[in-house]
Amino acid sequence: MHPNLEPDYLLAKSREKPWRGAYTLVGHTAAVVEAVTTLVDVLGDRLISQFGLQCSLSHLQATARLAAYLHDWGKANDQFQMVVRKKRNPLESPQLIRHEVASVLLAYSYREWLQQYEGDFFTALSAAGGHHLKFGGNVKKGDTGEIGEIRSGSGSDRIYLYTDPKYFKALLKYGVTTLGLPRELKLPRKRPTCWTVTEIQTLQNEVLDAFCDWQHDPVFTSVIKALLVAGDSIGSALPPTGLKIETWIKEQLKKVLEIQELQQVIDSRLAGKELLDFQILLGSSSERVTLARAGCGTGKTLGAYNWAKQHAIDKKLFFCYPTTGTSTEGFLDYVHDEISSVLLHSRADVDLELATTGEEAEAGDSQEDELAKKLESFKTWGTKVGICTVDTVLGLQQCNRRPLYCFPAIAQAAFVFDEVHCYDERLFGGLLRFLEVVKAPILLMSASFLPWQLDAIKKAVGEPLEIIHGPKELEELPRYRFNLVDTPDWERVEQELTNKGKVLWVCNQVGTAIEVYREAKSRGINALLYHSRYRYEDRVKHHRAVIHAFKPDAPLTFWLKWYIAIQNKQTVEIEKLNVWWCISFISHVICGLPVLAIATQVAEMSLDLSATLLVSQIADPPGLIQRLGRLNRRYCGQALDAFFYPDTKAGFPYSKDNLKAGKQMIETFKNEVSQADLATWLENNPTQGNPDKETVLFNTLRSWQMYPAPCRKAGHTITALLGQDLPKVEKMSAKLLPRYTVPLLLTKGVEKWKRHKKGYLIAPADQWSYSEKLGAYKQQGGEEI
């Protein structure tokens, strides 16, 4: 027998008394059904067209409503009800099975009744099982192929179900009155009241066999799953606020782009100049998928906003960058304060705080990590432009939480993907699958497309696409002179600084960059250091310092914006510009100084600057081309020097073959070199990629599964906290912890490191040291890479 309940009804959520409304199982179910119903009503036929679905809108909505109705049935068990009443500690006594697994098994036991509804039962069942992203796999083990896990340590070999009329009748009645299910409930088996472990295993096998025989559309199934996750998040978050679900969703999702808003972004960036022919061509592209092949600094981003005038009107727009640094710069340089927009990546709040006043509220407690993700993602529902890392969009296919919470915005958006040539094989494979599935307007931008990449993109799109090349007059300018040397030429660096130049020095390893920085300081050089191995907060500061040190036009930009604001009588804008002028003036003074910026691969994409001299270790050809994109970016009228010297630490991050190919590229060019020369060389390179198109959503083989998987190839680093920071972070909220995380090398012994209660590894203080100037470094005697 199940224990008696106090209060005497089923709960869905835990909170202090009084328990009512959306905290009850029926109340929460009703909230989620309302949310998914409204989502389908508002998004309407855009859901069908965006994903190329072959079903009717009514069938899609019926299936989504059925999934919402079923998703928490499994909470009607004794172990969950004790947890939600805080009479059972799930850390000490975990539930025998997760509640969503119980939902699948319980709904399957009622399948004959539920299948009389017009929606697709097994699609709804798979969505219900996966709405917490632990169905058929998990983040640690990956694909397990199991219908949930039976846990040890629960203290019981069975669970009791509250399926007797006293408790379950209200939920069944809701299905009758709201979904139109039959009033008469007849099942060919007894109503389940208790499951032993053996009975659970039997049911799991039955459900798994049924999923194997299930004939389905994987894209349709994935859309239903995403709708349920988004609907459940809103159905959980809004009721306590007093906001009405239907009203809120409609108000947020109706905010889409208008042509004058995009024109404002373009005009602000042009500051009185004219668009280039290349940018105009982007704006007149008639195909759904367009490729912009153009070099660094040729105006691709501005061209993309002109493209959006044609393809993103009455939609939302996602502008996807490969790194957090590039997405932050894209946000600040183009749409911040210009249009309803939001910056989306895992540490966006840190970036914006450090880029503005530093007075943003610091909310959150130890329970708020997941809530923070939801609230950040909800911003996309009501904003018109989302500036993000590519993971925010492609992560949808890998069941990453933030993209799933963003799904209602993604479902009515156009997309720009920048720096596509920098994607690793898994990320590029994810892009190909996205192109196969999503039928939205899409712009792909890259300095070059390798032949195999172009072929794969054309095959994935499956319809005509347009390729627009960058401005020849810019790409064919002779920007570089290559110099291959055995050792760095410090005299040439000092000569450039004496001439008030701006020097960028790029190393292949953090340790090498630190050594170069120390040497520069010993020579009395004004040097800045920037790499990935800083606490995130410090990394942002170093990033901004380098950007400001290289910016030549801060005062000019101010005067143009100030003039436009005066003409338009924009009082608030004028006040903001007056504050900004103080910052710009100081920045201009700094910009007038010669500077040496020493960086690692982070310079290849996240630094929008124009150096007058480049010093670089030899790397692979794509990396070298990206580094060269920071030299003479704002063309000065003549070719400038680039010095390349060997990397003696072959193997990481570049193989011997990578370094050999990079050296061959450098040796190929004896005269002055243009961006067009480099792109042609790279595109004639015979290398063949092997993109990994395996995704969890839109998976044709196991569509019932739903668990998080990585968007990118596994790297050589781990994100950790430093042992010396423990006194600061021990009781810190989950939202603030990313300020103190550091990417560290994945080396032997890491498996022995302790973990913070929020899951981060803790680097021992006797192995890793840290300073705000140098970042994290190995203790003396440790190997530094």
PDB file of C-alpha atoms in Angstrom, residues 13 28 131-132 228-238 248 344 367-381 401-406:
ATOM      1  CA  LYS A  13       6.362  20.793  -7.410  1.00  0.00           C
ATOM      2  CA  HIS A  28       1.048  21.800 -13.462  1.00  0.00           C
ATOM      3  CA  HIS A 131      11.705  16.075 -21.271  1.00  0.00           C
ATOM      4  CA  HIS A 132      14.439  16.053 -18.602  1.00  0.00           C
ATOM      5  CA  LEU A 228       7.421  19.983 -24.691  1.00  0.00           C
ATOM      6  CA  VAL A 229      10.726  21.048 -23.111  1.00  0.00           C
ATOM      7  CA  ALA A 230       9.980  24.695 -23.880  1.00  0.00           C
ATOM      8  CA  GLY A 231       6.372  24.381 -22.729  1.00  0.00           C
ATOM      9  CA  ASP A 232       7.332  22.599 -19.516  1.00  0.00           C
ATOM     10  CA  SER A 233       9.912  25.297 -18.711  1.00  0.00           C
ATOM     11  CA  ILE A 234       7.337  28.060 -19.140  1.00  0.00           C
ATOM     12  CA  GLY A 235       4.618  26.042 -17.408  1.00  0.00           C
ATOM     13  CA  SER A 236       6.940  25.746 -14.410  1.00  0.00           C
ATOM     14  CA  ALA A 237       8.387  29.265 -14.372  1.00  0.00           C
ATOM     15  CA  LEU A 238       5.425  31.546 -15.049  1.00  0.00           C
ATOM     16  CA  TRP A 248       2.942  36.216 -22.024  1.00  0.00           C
ATOM     17  CA  LEU A 344      23.594  34.473 -25.565  1.00  0.00           C
ATOM     18  CA  GLN A 367      19.673  26.284  -6.528  1.00  0.00           C
ATOM     19  CA  GLU A 368      19.565  28.689  -9.449  1.00  0.00           C
ATOM     20  CA  ASP A 369      21.864  27.215 -12.120  1.00  0.00           C
ATOM     21  CA  GLU A 370      19.028  25.677 -14.098  1.00  0.00           C
ATOM     22  CA  LEU A 371      16.702  28.605 -13.469  1.00  0.00           C
ATOM     23  CA  ALA A 372      19.383  30.988 -14.777  1.00  0.00           C
ATOM     24  CA  LYS A 373      19.592  29.023 -18.026  1.00  0.00           C
ATOM     25  CA  LYS A 374      15.833  29.166 -18.423  1.00  0.00           C
ATOM     26  CA  LEU A 375      15.566  32.884 -17.705  1.00  0.00           C
ATOM     27  CA  GLU A 376      18.416  33.705 -20.089  1.00  0.00           C
ATOM     28  CA  SER A 377      16.835  31.573 -22.797  1.00  0.00           C
ATOM     29  CA  PHE A 378      13.408  33.120 -22.266  1.00  0.00           C
ATOM     30  CA  LYS A 379      14.946  36.445 -23.334  1.00  0.00           C
ATOM     31  CA  THR A 380      15.142  35.131 -26.896  1.00  0.00           C
ATOM     32  CA  TRP A 381      11.371  34.671 -26.971  1.00  0.00           C
ATOM     33  CA  ARG A 401      19.283  22.697 -22.493  1.00  0.00           C
ATOM     34  CA  ARG A 402      19.700  26.334 -23.482  1.00  0.00           C
ATOM     35  CA  PRO A 403      18.889  25.783 -27.190  1.00  0.00           C
ATOM     36  CA  LEU A 404      15.849  23.694 -26.258  1.00  0.00           C
ATOM     37  CA  TYR A 405      14.580  26.496 -24.037  1.00  0.00           C
ATOM     38  CA  CYS A 406      15.184  28.858 -26.998  1.00  0.00           C
TER      39      CYS A 406
END
